[in-house]
Amino acid sequence: MIYFDGVSKIYEGHAALDEVTLHIEPGEFVSIVGHSGAGKTTLLRLLLVEDRPTQGSVFFEKVNVHKIRSKHIPEYRRRIGTVFQDFRLLPNKTAYENIAFAMEASGKSDEEIRSDVPQVLELVDLGDKLWHFPHELSGGEKQRVAIARAIISQPDVIIADEPTGNLDPVNTYDVIQILKKINDMGTTIILTTHNKGIIDSLKKRVITMADGKVIRDDRHGKYVL
Amino acid sequence: MGVIVSTRRIVKAGFVNFWRNAVVSLSAIFVMTVALFVVGATILMSVFLQSTLNSIRDKVDINIYFTSDAVEPDILVMKREIEALPEVKEVEYISRDQAIEAFKLRHANDTLMTQALEELPDNPLGAVLNIKAKDPSQYEAIATYIQNERDKMAGSGTQAIYSVNYAKNKIIIDRLTAITNGVEKVSIAILFLLIAIAIVITFNTIRLAIYISREEIAIMRLVGANNSFVRGPFVVEGMIYGMLSAIIATGLFYPVTLWLKASTKDFYGGVDLFYYYLTNLNEIFFILLLVGIALGAVSSWLAVRRYLKV
Ligand SMILES: Nc1ncnc2c1ncn2[C@@H]1O[C@H](COP(=O)(O)OP(=O)(O)OP(=O)(O)O)[C@@H](O)[C@H]1O
Ligand SMILES: [Mg+2]
């Protein structure tokens, strides 16, 4: 479903990614590990077309994503849910409105929004915090809103870039459980993390990166650096 | 997505954002109010100046004083001839009787003068033709024409014209023409300069307001909002700034022109600024509203644009 074909990304003479080639199949739960600066975020940014590769191509279901016309990029991005370490919620919108915004942007009807948003917030156990603004939520709660927003449009893939980086162990566990549940329902998950405990307990595919290169790719990997 | 649904969502988001970013909204409105006030004041002043200049111009004229034995039919023939000149706006005929009445009225309190007039056997005043040109610069041509007529009459032995006051007025007329033309040019230049400054200041303020929201713009794009859906609410917000600023600026002119009422009343022309403001309230408000909304919308549109590039 996702295919990186010899992708390099050079920032001012420094290679953040160096000829990366990898496949991700539908329904996989892939973890990417590697030291800070290894190129994990860069890889995900290229998939989201937030940046262009210096060399090579990125395919999403046979489509070279960097050849998508900018007019159609919003449509493409709606097929990918994103969760980040810094939550990236709209600060002036409540939990409900943050999720409603994503649905409005994709042209969902008011009825769908009214019925789906409370449901998805219930799913991440925030049924009682619909009208809280991000600054009125804890880190774990914010991340659950972000996850709810990522899954609301039923994307094919969820990209989670260090989603637990700012969370305590209990919230970390919750977030990973939610991601697993989503994966069980058939959504592909790409997770980056520095948390050894998570990786070892997941027992899923692990891609290890160093200096912009993929150095290991294990079906049932462990956290080894 | 239907245009109506997305427009409704965009407009609603614009109002909600406006309300929730109260501090930013207030400062943008403050700056825009000042800018619109400057625009309005410049327009108001230049219109006021224009009407003052027009009334000064209106005071400029040429008088032909006839001798007391010039006969009315001859004078009326001349009046018609002068009226036919392309430069002439209007010619007023003041008969001998009208002239003496006006004279008496002017000197009603002067008993000595009234008595002296009573004792005269005949009306000592001649008729007058009062000529107004379409433009002050055209008096020269009219005066030349009259002078030629006068010379012709002198050649044929009759002398109906006693005097023409153009020569006396020439210096004043010339100077006035130069001044009014100059003032007009300068005021147009100032108008454009001030409006340009107002636009730049407003644009920069809105740009700053949107710079504050650049993270939000990035997030909106990340969750798959297309450009118009990201940009729309900002444009609506800009239009709200413009609308409110126009209302405040228009209101501000009430106390300001009231305060200036006394000092502008004595200007040539007699129209004071306050009166002008009250009678043209609708136009002033409409212009400021239009300028405000356009300025807010265009500034926001341009300011968001730089965050929408891939
Ligand atoms: N916009 C940029 N301009 C210049 N250099 C960049 C840019 N983005 C990333 N880099 C560089 O690319 C390299 C890879 O960065 P990247 O963010 O992908 O690392 P990472 O694996 O996500 O690290 P971390 O685990 O700390 O998040 C780093 O050396 C970084 O400094
Ligand atoms: Mg990273």
Coordinates of C-alpha atoms and ligand atoms in Angstrom, one line a residue:
Chain A
M1 CA 0.0 0.0 0.0
I2 CA 2.8 2.4 0.9
Y3 CA 6.1 2.1 -1.0
F4 CA 9.2 4.2 -0.5
D5 CA 11.4 3.7 -3.5
G6 CA 15.0 4.8 -3.0
V7 CA 14.0 8.0 -1.2
S8 CA 16.7 10.5 -0.2
K9 CA 16.2 13.8 1.5
I10 CA 19.1 16.2 1.7
Y11 CA 18.9 19.3 4.0
E12 CA 21.7 21.7 3.3
G13 CA 24.2 19.0 2.3
H14 CA 23.2 16.7 5.2
A15 CA 21.2 13.6 4.3
A16 CA 18.2 13.2 6.6
L17 CA 17.2 10.2 4.5
D18 CA 19.6 8.1 2.4
E19 CA 18.1 5.9 -0.2
V20 CA 15.3 4.4 1.9
T21 CA 13.3 1.6 0.3
L22 CA 10.5 -0.1 2.1
H23 CA 7.0 -1.5 1.7
I24 CA 4.1 -1.3 4.1
E25 CA 1.1 -3.6 3.5
P26 CA -2.5 -2.8 4.3
G27 CA -3.5 -3.6 7.9
E28 CA 0.1 -3.7 9.2
F29 CA 1.2 -2.1 12.5
V30 CA 4.7 -0.9 11.8
S31 CA 6.9 0.7 14.4
I32 CA 9.9 2.8 13.4
V33 CA 12.7 3.2 15.9
G34 CA 16.0 4.9 15.8
H35 CA 18.1 7.5 17.6
S36 CA 17.1 11.1 17.5
G37 CA 17.9 12.5 14.1
A38 CA 17.7 9.2 12.4
G39 CA 15.2 10.5 9.9
K40 CA 11.9 9.0 11.2
T41 CA 9.9 12.2 11.2
T42 CA 11.4 13.2 7.8
L43 CA 10.1 9.9 6.4
L44 CA 6.6 10.6 7.6
R45 CA 6.6 14.2 6.4
L46 CA 7.4 12.9 2.9
L47 CA 4.5 10.5 3.1
L48 CA 2.2 13.4 4.1
V49 CA 3.6 15.6 1.3
E50 CA 4.7 18.2 3.8
D51 CA 8.0 18.1 2.0
R52 CA 9.4 16.7 -1.3
P53 CA 12.2 14.1 -1.6
T54 CA 15.5 15.1 -3.1
Q55 CA 15.6 11.8 -4.9
G56 CA 13.3 8.8 -5.3
S57 CA 9.5 8.5 -5.0
V58 CA 6.9 7.7 -2.5
F59 CA 3.8 5.7 -3.6
F60 CA 0.5 5.4 -1.9
E61 CA -1.6 2.7 -3.6
K62 CA 0.4 3.0 -6.8
V63 CA 0.1 6.8 -6.8
N64 CA 3.3 8.8 -6.7
V65 CA 2.2 11.2 -3.9
H66 CA 4.5 14.0 -4.9
K67 CA 2.9 14.1 -8.3
I68 CA -0.5 14.8 -6.9
R69 CA -1.7 18.2 -7.9
S70 CA -1.8 20.6 -5.0
K71 CA -5.6 21.0 -5.4
H72 CA -6.0 17.3 -4.6
I73 CA -3.6 17.1 -1.7
P74 CA -6.3 17.9 0.9
E75 CA -8.3 14.9 -0.4
Y76 CA -5.2 12.7 -0.2
R77 CA -4.4 13.9 3.4
R78 CA -7.8 13.0 4.5
R79 CA -7.0 9.3 3.8
I80 CA -4.2 9.5 6.4
G81 CA -4.9 10.3 10.1
T82 CA -2.1 11.9 12.0
V83 CA -1.1 12.0 15.7
F84 CA 1.9 13.9 17.0
Q85 CA 3.8 14.2 20.1
D86 CA 2.7 17.9 20.4
F87 CA -1.0 17.0 19.8
R88 CA -1.5 19.7 17.2
L89 CA -5.0 20.6 18.3
L90 CA -6.6 23.9 17.3
P91 CA -6.2 25.9 20.5
N92 CA -9.3 28.0 20.0
K93 CA -11.6 25.1 19.4
T94 CA -13.1 22.7 21.9
A95 CA -12.5 18.9 21.7
Y96 CA -15.8 18.6 19.9
E97 CA -15.0 21.4 17.5
N98 CA -11.6 20.1 16.7
I99 CA -13.0 16.9 15.5
A100 CA -16.0 18.5 13.8
F101 CA -13.6 20.7 11.9
A102 CA -11.9 17.7 10.3
M103 CA -15.3 16.4 9.3
E104 CA -16.5 19.8 8.0
A105 CA -13.3 20.1 6.0
S106 CA -14.1 16.8 4.3
G107 CA -17.6 17.9 3.5
K108 CA -19.5 15.7 6.0
S109 CA -23.1 16.6 6.7
D110 CA -24.2 18.3 9.9
E111 CA -26.2 15.2 10.9
E112 CA -23.1 13.0 10.5
I113 CA -21.0 15.4 12.5
R114 CA -23.6 15.6 15.3
S115 CA -23.9 11.8 15.6
D116 CA -20.2 10.8 14.9
V117 CA -18.3 13.3 17.0
P118 CA -19.7 12.3 20.4
Q119 CA -19.4 8.7 19.5
V120 CA -15.7 8.9 18.6
L121 CA -15.0 10.9 21.8
E122 CA -16.8 8.3 23.7
L123 CA -14.6 5.7 22.1
V124 CA -11.5 7.4 23.4
D125 CA -13.2 7.8 26.8
L126 CA -13.7 11.6 26.6
G127 CA -17.5 11.5 26.4
D128 CA -17.7 14.0 29.4
K129 CA -15.1 16.5 28.0
L130 CA -16.7 17.4 24.7
W131 CA -16.7 21.1 25.4
H132 CA -13.3 21.5 26.9
F133 CA -10.7 23.6 25.1
P134 CA -7.2 22.0 24.7
H135 CA -5.8 24.1 27.5
E136 CA -8.4 22.6 29.8
L137 CA -7.3 19.0 29.0
S138 CA -4.4 16.9 30.3
G139 CA -1.7 15.7 27.9
G140 CA -3.2 12.3 27.8
E141 CA -6.7 13.7 27.1
K142 CA -5.3 16.0 24.4
Q143 CA -3.7 13.0 22.7
R144 CA -6.9 11.1 22.8
V145 CA -8.7 14.0 21.2
A146 CA -6.0 13.9 18.5
I147 CA -6.5 10.2 18.0
A148 CA -10.3 10.7 17.8
R149 CA -9.7 13.3 15.1
A150 CA -7.3 11.0 13.2
I151 CA -9.8 8.2 13.1
I152 CA -13.0 10.1 12.5
S153 CA -12.7 10.1 8.7
Q154 CA -11.9 6.4 8.8
P155 CA -8.5 6.8 7.1
D156 CA -6.6 4.0 5.5
V157 CA -3.5 4.8 7.5
I158 CA -2.7 6.4 10.8
I159 CA 0.6 8.0 11.3
A160 CA 1.6 8.4 15.0
D161 CA 4.9 10.3 15.4
E162 CA 6.0 9.8 19.0
P163 CA 2.4 10.0 20.2
T164 CA 3.4 9.0 23.8
G165 CA 6.4 11.3 24.0
N166 CA 4.7 13.7 26.4
L167 CA 2.6 11.2 28.3
D168 CA 3.0 9.3 31.6
P169 CA 3.1 5.5 31.6
V170 CA -0.7 5.1 32.3
N171 CA -1.6 7.5 29.4
T172 CA 1.0 5.9 27.2
Y173 CA -0.5 2.5 27.8
D174 CA -4.0 3.9 27.0
V175 CA -2.9 5.5 23.8
I176 CA -1.2 2.3 22.6
Q177 CA -4.2 0.2 23.4
I178 CA -6.4 2.6 21.4
L179 CA -4.0 2.3 18.4
K180 CA -4.0 -1.5 18.7
K181 CA -7.8 -1.5 18.7
I182 CA -7.9 0.7 15.6
N183 CA -5.4 -1.6 13.9
D184 CA -7.5 -4.6 14.8
M185 CA -10.4 -2.9 13.0
G186 CA -8.2 -3.0 9.8
T187 CA -6.4 0.4 9.8
T188 CA -2.7 0.5 8.9
I189 CA -0.7 2.1 11.7
I190 CA 2.8 3.6 11.4
L191 CA 4.2 4.5 14.8
T192 CA 7.5 6.0 15.8
T193 CA 8.6 5.9 19.4
H194 CA 11.6 5.8 21.7
N195 CA 9.8 3.7 24.2
K196 CA 11.4 0.2 24.5
G197 CA 8.5 -1.1 26.6
I198 CA 5.9 -0.4 23.9
I199 CA 7.9 -2.0 21.1
D200 CA 8.7 -5.1 23.1
S201 CA 5.1 -5.6 24.2
L202 CA 3.6 -5.0 20.7
K203 CA 5.4 -7.9 19.0
K204 CA 4.8 -6.3 15.6
R205 CA 7.0 -5.3 12.7
V206 CA 9.9 -3.0 13.7
I207 CA 11.9 -0.9 11.3
T208 CA 15.2 0.4 12.7
M209 CA 16.8 3.5 11.2
A210 CA 20.2 5.1 11.7
D211 CA 21.6 8.1 9.9
G212 CA 18.8 8.2 7.4
K213 CA 19.1 4.5 6.4
V214 CA 17.0 1.5 7.3
I215 CA 19.4 -0.8 9.1
R216 CA 16.9 -3.5 10.3
D217 CA 13.4 -4.6 9.4
D218 CA 12.0 -7.4 11.6
R219 CA 8.6 -9.1 11.3
H220 CA 8.3 -9.5 15.1
G221 CA 10.9 -7.1 16.2
K222 CA 12.3 -6.0 19.5
Y223 CA 13.7 -2.6 20.4
V224 CA 17.4 -2.9 19.6
L225 CA 19.6 0.1 19.0
Chain B
M1 CA -19.5 19.8 -0.5
G2 CA -22.3 22.2 -1.3
V3 CA -21.4 25.8 -1.6
I4 CA -24.1 26.9 0.8
V5 CA -23.0 24.5 3.5
S6 CA -19.4 25.4 3.2
T7 CA -20.1 29.1 3.1
R8 CA -22.3 28.8 6.2
R9 CA -19.5 26.9 8.0
I10 CA -16.9 29.4 6.9
V11 CA -18.9 32.4 8.0
K12 CA -19.8 30.8 11.3
A13 CA -16.1 29.9 11.9
G14 CA -15.2 33.5 11.1
F15 CA -17.5 34.9 13.7
V16 CA -16.5 32.3 16.3
N17 CA -12.8 33.0 15.7
F18 CA -13.4 36.7 15.9
W19 CA -15.1 36.3 19.3
R20 CA -12.5 33.9 20.7
N21 CA -9.5 35.9 19.6
A22 CA -10.9 38.9 21.3
V23 CA -7.6 40.5 22.1
V24 CA -6.3 40.2 18.5
S25 CA -9.7 41.3 17.2
L26 CA -9.8 44.4 19.4
S27 CA -6.3 45.5 18.4
A28 CA -7.1 45.0 14.7
I29 CA -10.3 47.0 15.0
F30 CA -8.4 49.7 16.8
V31 CA -5.9 50.1 14.1
M32 CA -8.5 49.8 11.3
T33 CA -10.7 52.4 13.0
V34 CA -7.8 54.8 13.0
A35 CA -7.0 54.0 9.4
L36 CA -10.7 54.5 8.3
F37 CA -10.9 57.6 10.3
V38 CA -7.9 59.0 8.4
V39 CA -9.5 58.0 5.1
G40 CA -12.8 59.5 6.1
A41 CA -11.2 62.7 7.4
T42 CA -9.3 63.1 4.2
I43 CA -12.3 62.7 2.1
L44 CA -14.4 65.0 4.3
M45 CA -11.7 67.7 4.3
S46 CA -11.2 67.6 0.6
V47 CA -15.0 67.8 -0.1
F48 CA -15.2 70.6 2.4
L49 CA -12.3 72.3 0.8
Q50 CA -13.8 71.8 -2.6
S51 CA -17.0 73.5 -1.5
T52 CA -15.1 76.3 0.1
L53 CA -13.1 76.8 -3.1
N54 CA -16.2 76.7 -5.2
S55 CA -17.9 79.4 -3.1
I56 CA -14.7 81.5 -3.3
R57 CA -14.7 81.1 -7.1
D58 CA -18.4 82.0 -7.1
K59 CA -17.5 85.4 -5.5
V60 CA -15.3 86.3 -8.4
D61 CA -17.0 88.2 -11.2
I62 CA -16.8 91.1 -13.7
N63 CA -19.1 94.1 -13.4
I64 CA -19.8 96.4 -16.3
Y65 CA -21.0 99.7 -15.0
F66 CA -23.1 101.6 -17.5
T67 CA -23.5 105.4 -17.7
S68 CA -26.8 106.6 -16.4
D69 CA -28.0 107.5 -19.9
A70 CA -27.4 104.1 -21.4
V71 CA -30.7 102.7 -22.5
E72 CA -32.1 99.4 -21.3
P73 CA -32.7 97.7 -24.7
D74 CA -29.0 98.3 -25.7
I75 CA -27.8 96.9 -22.4
L76 CA -30.0 93.8 -22.9
V77 CA -28.7 93.3 -26.4
M78 CA -25.2 93.3 -24.9
K79 CA -26.3 91.0 -22.1
R80 CA -27.5 88.5 -24.7
E81 CA -24.2 88.8 -26.7
I82 CA -22.1 88.1 -23.6
E83 CA -24.3 85.2 -22.5
A84 CA -23.6 83.6 -25.9
L85 CA -19.9 83.5 -25.1
P86 CA -18.8 79.9 -24.3
E87 CA -16.8 80.9 -21.3
V88 CA -19.7 82.6 -19.6
K89 CA -21.8 80.9 -16.9
E90 CA -24.4 83.6 -16.3
V91 CA -25.0 87.3 -16.7
E92 CA -27.1 89.2 -14.2
Y93 CA -28.7 92.4 -15.2
I94 CA -29.2 95.0 -12.5
S95 CA -31.3 97.8 -13.7
R96 CA -30.9 101.4 -12.5
D97 CA -33.9 101.0 -10.2
Q98 CA -32.6 97.8 -8.7
A99 CA -29.2 99.4 -8.2
I100 CA -30.6 102.4 -6.3
E101 CA -32.8 100.1 -4.2
A102 CA -29.9 97.9 -3.3
F103 CA -27.9 101.1 -2.5
K104 CA -30.6 102.4 -0.3
L105 CA -30.9 99.1 1.5
R106 CA -27.2 99.1 2.2
H107 CA -27.2 102.6 3.6
A108 CA -30.6 102.4 5.4
N109 CA -29.0 103.4 8.7
D110 CA -27.1 106.3 7.1
T111 CA -29.6 109.2 7.4
L112 CA -27.2 111.7 5.8
M113 CA -26.8 109.5 2.7
T114 CA -30.6 108.8 2.5
Q115 CA -31.3 112.5 2.7
A116 CA -28.7 113.4 0.1
L117 CA -30.3 110.8 -2.3
E118 CA -33.8 112.3 -1.7
E119 CA -32.6 115.7 -2.7
L120 CA -31.2 114.5 -6.0
P121 CA -33.6 115.1 -8.9
D122 CA -32.7 111.8 -10.7
N123 CA -31.3 108.4 -9.9
P124 CA -27.5 108.9 -10.1
L125 CA -26.7 105.2 -10.5
G126 CA -26.2 103.4 -13.8
A127 CA -27.2 99.8 -14.7
V128 CA -24.8 97.0 -14.1
L129 CA -24.1 93.7 -15.8
N130 CA -22.7 91.1 -13.5
I131 CA -20.8 88.4 -15.3
K132 CA -19.7 85.0 -13.9
A133 CA -17.4 82.8 -15.8
K134 CA -17.5 79.0 -15.8
D135 CA -13.9 79.0 -14.5
P136 CA -11.8 81.8 -13.0
S137 CA -9.2 81.4 -15.7
Q138 CA -11.7 82.5 -18.3
Y139 CA -12.2 86.0 -17.1
E140 CA -9.3 87.2 -19.1
A141 CA -11.0 86.2 -22.4
I142 CA -14.3 87.7 -21.3
A143 CA -12.6 91.0 -20.3
T144 CA -10.9 91.2 -23.7
Y145 CA -14.2 90.7 -25.4
I146 CA -15.8 93.5 -23.4
Q147 CA -12.8 95.8 -24.0
N148 CA -13.2 95.3 -27.8
E149 CA -16.9 96.1 -27.6
R150 CA -16.1 99.2 -25.6
D151 CA -13.5 100.3 -28.2
K152 CA -16.0 99.7 -31.0
M153 CA -18.6 101.8 -29.2
A154 CA -16.0 104.6 -28.6
G155 CA -15.3 104.5 -32.3
S156 CA -18.9 105.1 -33.2
G157 CA -19.2 108.0 -30.8
T158 CA -21.5 106.5 -28.2
Q159 CA -20.1 105.7 -24.7
A160 CA -22.6 103.6 -22.8
I161 CA -20.0 101.9 -20.6
Y162 CA -18.8 103.9 -17.7
S163 CA -16.3 101.4 -16.3
V164 CA -15.3 97.7 -16.1
N165 CA -13.9 96.4 -12.9
Y166 CA -11.9 93.7 -14.3
A167 CA -8.5 95.4 -14.2
K168 CA -8.9 96.0 -10.5
N169 CA -9.8 92.4 -9.9
K170 CA -7.3 90.9 -12.2
I171 CA -4.5 90.4 -9.7
I172 CA -6.9 88.9 -7.1
I173 CA -8.5 86.6 -9.7
D174 CA -5.2 85.4 -11.0
R175 CA -3.8 84.7 -7.6
L176 CA -7.0 83.0 -6.5
T177 CA -6.9 80.8 -9.6
A178 CA -3.4 79.8 -8.9
I179 CA -4.2 79.1 -5.2
T180 CA -7.3 77.0 -5.8
N181 CA -5.6 74.9 -8.5
G182 CA -2.6 74.4 -6.2
V183 CA -4.7 73.5 -3.2
E184 CA -6.7 71.0 -5.2
K185 CA -3.6 69.3 -6.5
V186 CA -2.0 69.1 -3.0
S187 CA -5.2 67.8 -1.4
I188 CA -5.5 65.1 -3.9
A189 CA -1.9 64.1 -3.3
I190 CA -2.4 64.1 0.4
L191 CA -5.6 62.1 0.0
F192 CA -3.8 59.4 -1.9
L193 CA -0.8 59.4 0.4
L194 CA -2.9 59.0 3.6
I195 CA -5.1 56.3 2.0
A196 CA -1.9 54.4 1.0
I197 CA -0.6 54.7 4.5
A198 CA -3.9 53.5 6.0
I199 CA -3.9 50.5 3.7
V200 CA -0.3 49.5 4.5
I201 CA -0.9 49.8 8.3
T202 CA -4.1 47.8 8.1
F203 CA -2.4 45.1 6.0
N204 CA 0.5 44.8 8.4
T205 CA -1.8 44.5 11.4
I206 CA -3.8 41.8 9.8
R207 CA -0.7 40.1 8.7
L208 CA 0.5 40.0 12.2
A209 CA -2.8 38.6 13.4
I210 CA -2.6 35.8 10.9
Y211 CA 1.1 35.2 11.7
I212 CA -0.1 34.4 15.2
S213 CA -2.4 31.7 13.7
R214 CA 0.2 30.1 11.4
E215 CA 0.4 26.9 13.5
E216 CA -3.4 26.6 13.3
I217 CA -3.2 27.0 9.5
A218 CA -0.7 24.2 9.3
I219 CA -2.9 21.9 11.5
M220 CA -6.0 22.7 9.4
R221 CA -4.1 21.7 6.3
L222 CA -2.8 18.6 7.9
V223 CA -6.3 17.3 8.7
G224 CA -7.2 17.8 5.1
A225 CA -8.8 21.2 4.9
N226 CA -8.5 22.7 1.4
N227 CA -7.2 26.2 0.9
S228 CA -10.5 28.0 0.7
F229 CA -11.8 26.3 3.8
V230 CA -8.7 27.4 5.7
R231 CA -8.7 30.9 4.2
G232 CA -12.4 31.6 4.4
P233 CA -12.8 32.2 8.1
F234 CA -9.8 34.6 8.1
V235 CA -11.4 36.6 5.3
V236 CA -14.7 36.7 7.2
E237 CA -12.9 37.9 10.3
G238 CA -11.2 40.6 8.2
M239 CA -14.6 41.7 6.9
I240 CA -15.9 41.9 10.5
Y241 CA -13.0 44.0 11.5
G242 CA -13.8 46.3 8.6
M243 CA -17.5 46.5 9.3
L244 CA -17.1 47.3 13.0
S245 CA -14.2 49.8 12.3
A246 CA -16.4 51.6 9.8
I247 CA -19.2 51.9 12.3
I248 CA -16.9 53.2 15.0
A249 CA -15.0 55.6 12.7
T250 CA -18.3 57.0 11.3
G251 CA -19.5 57.5 14.9
L252 CA -16.2 59.2 15.8
F253 CA -16.8 61.9 13.3
Y254 CA -19.8 63.1 15.3
P255 CA -17.9 64.6 18.2
V256 CA -15.0 65.6 16.1
T257 CA -17.0 67.6 13.5
L258 CA -19.1 69.0 16.3
W259 CA -16.0 70.3 17.9
L260 CA -14.8 71.8 14.6
K261 CA -18.2 73.3 13.9
A262 CA -17.4 76.7 15.3
S263 CA -14.0 77.1 13.7
T264 CA -15.2 75.9 10.2
K265 CA -18.4 77.9 10.1
D266 CA -16.5 81.2 9.6
F267 CA -14.8 79.8 6.5
Y268 CA -15.7 81.2 3.2
G269 CA -18.9 79.5 1.9
G270 CA -20.7 79.2 5.2
V271 CA -21.1 75.4 5.2
D272 CA -19.7 74.1 8.5
L273 CA -18.2 70.6 8.8
F274 CA -20.7 69.3 11.3
Y275 CA -23.6 70.2 9.0
Y276 CA -21.8 68.6 6.1
Y277 CA -21.3 65.4 8.2
L278 CA -24.9 65.2 9.3
T279 CA -26.3 65.8 5.8
N280 CA -23.9 63.2 4.2
L281 CA -23.9 60.7 7.0
N282 CA -25.2 57.9 4.8
E283 CA -22.6 58.4 2.1
I284 CA -19.7 58.7 4.6
F285 CA -20.8 55.5 6.3
F286 CA -21.3 53.7 3.1
I287 CA -17.8 54.7 1.8
L288 CA -16.1 53.7 5.0
L289 CA -18.0 50.4 5.2
L290 CA -17.0 49.6 1.6
V291 CA -13.4 50.5 2.1
G292 CA -13.3 48.7 5.5
I293 CA -14.8 45.5 4.3
A294 CA -12.6 45.4 1.1
L295 CA -9.5 46.3 3.0
G296 CA -10.1 43.6 5.7
A297 CA -11.0 40.9 3.2
V298 CA -8.1 41.6 0.8
S299 CA -5.6 42.0 3.6
S300 CA -6.6 38.7 5.1
W301 CA -6.7 36.9 1.8
L302 CA -3.2 38.0 1.0
A303 CA -1.8 37.4 4.5
V304 CA -3.1 33.8 4.6
R305 CA -1.8 33.1 1.2
R306 CA 1.9 32.7 2.3
Y307 CA 1.0 30.0 4.7
L308 CA -0.9 28.0 2.1
K309 CA 2.0 27.3 -0.1
V310 CA 3.3 23.8 0.0
Ligands
LIG1 N1 13.5 21.3 7.9 C1 14.8 20.8 8.1 N2 15.8 21.6 7.8 C2 17.1 21.1 8.0 N3 17.4 20.0 8.5 C3 16.3 19.2 8.9 C4 15.0 19.6 8.8 N4 14.2 18.6 9.2 C5 15.0 17.7 9.7 N5 16.3 18.0 9.6 C6 17.4 17.1 9.9 O1 17.2 15.9 9.4 C7 17.6 14.9 10.3 C8 16.5 13.9 10.6 O2 15.5 14.6 11.4 P1 14.2 13.8 11.8 O3 13.3 14.9 12.4 O4 13.6 13.1 10.7 O5 14.7 12.9 13.0 P2 13.9 11.9 13.9 O6 14.3 10.6 13.6 O7 12.4 12.2 13.8 O8 14.4 12.4 15.3 P3 13.6 12.4 16.7 O9 13.5 11.0 17.2 O10 14.4 13.3 17.6 O11 12.2 12.9 16.4 C9 18.1 15.6 11.5 O12 19.5 15.7 11.5 C10 17.5 17.0 11.4 O13 18.4 17.9 12.0
MG2 MG 10.9 12.9 15.0

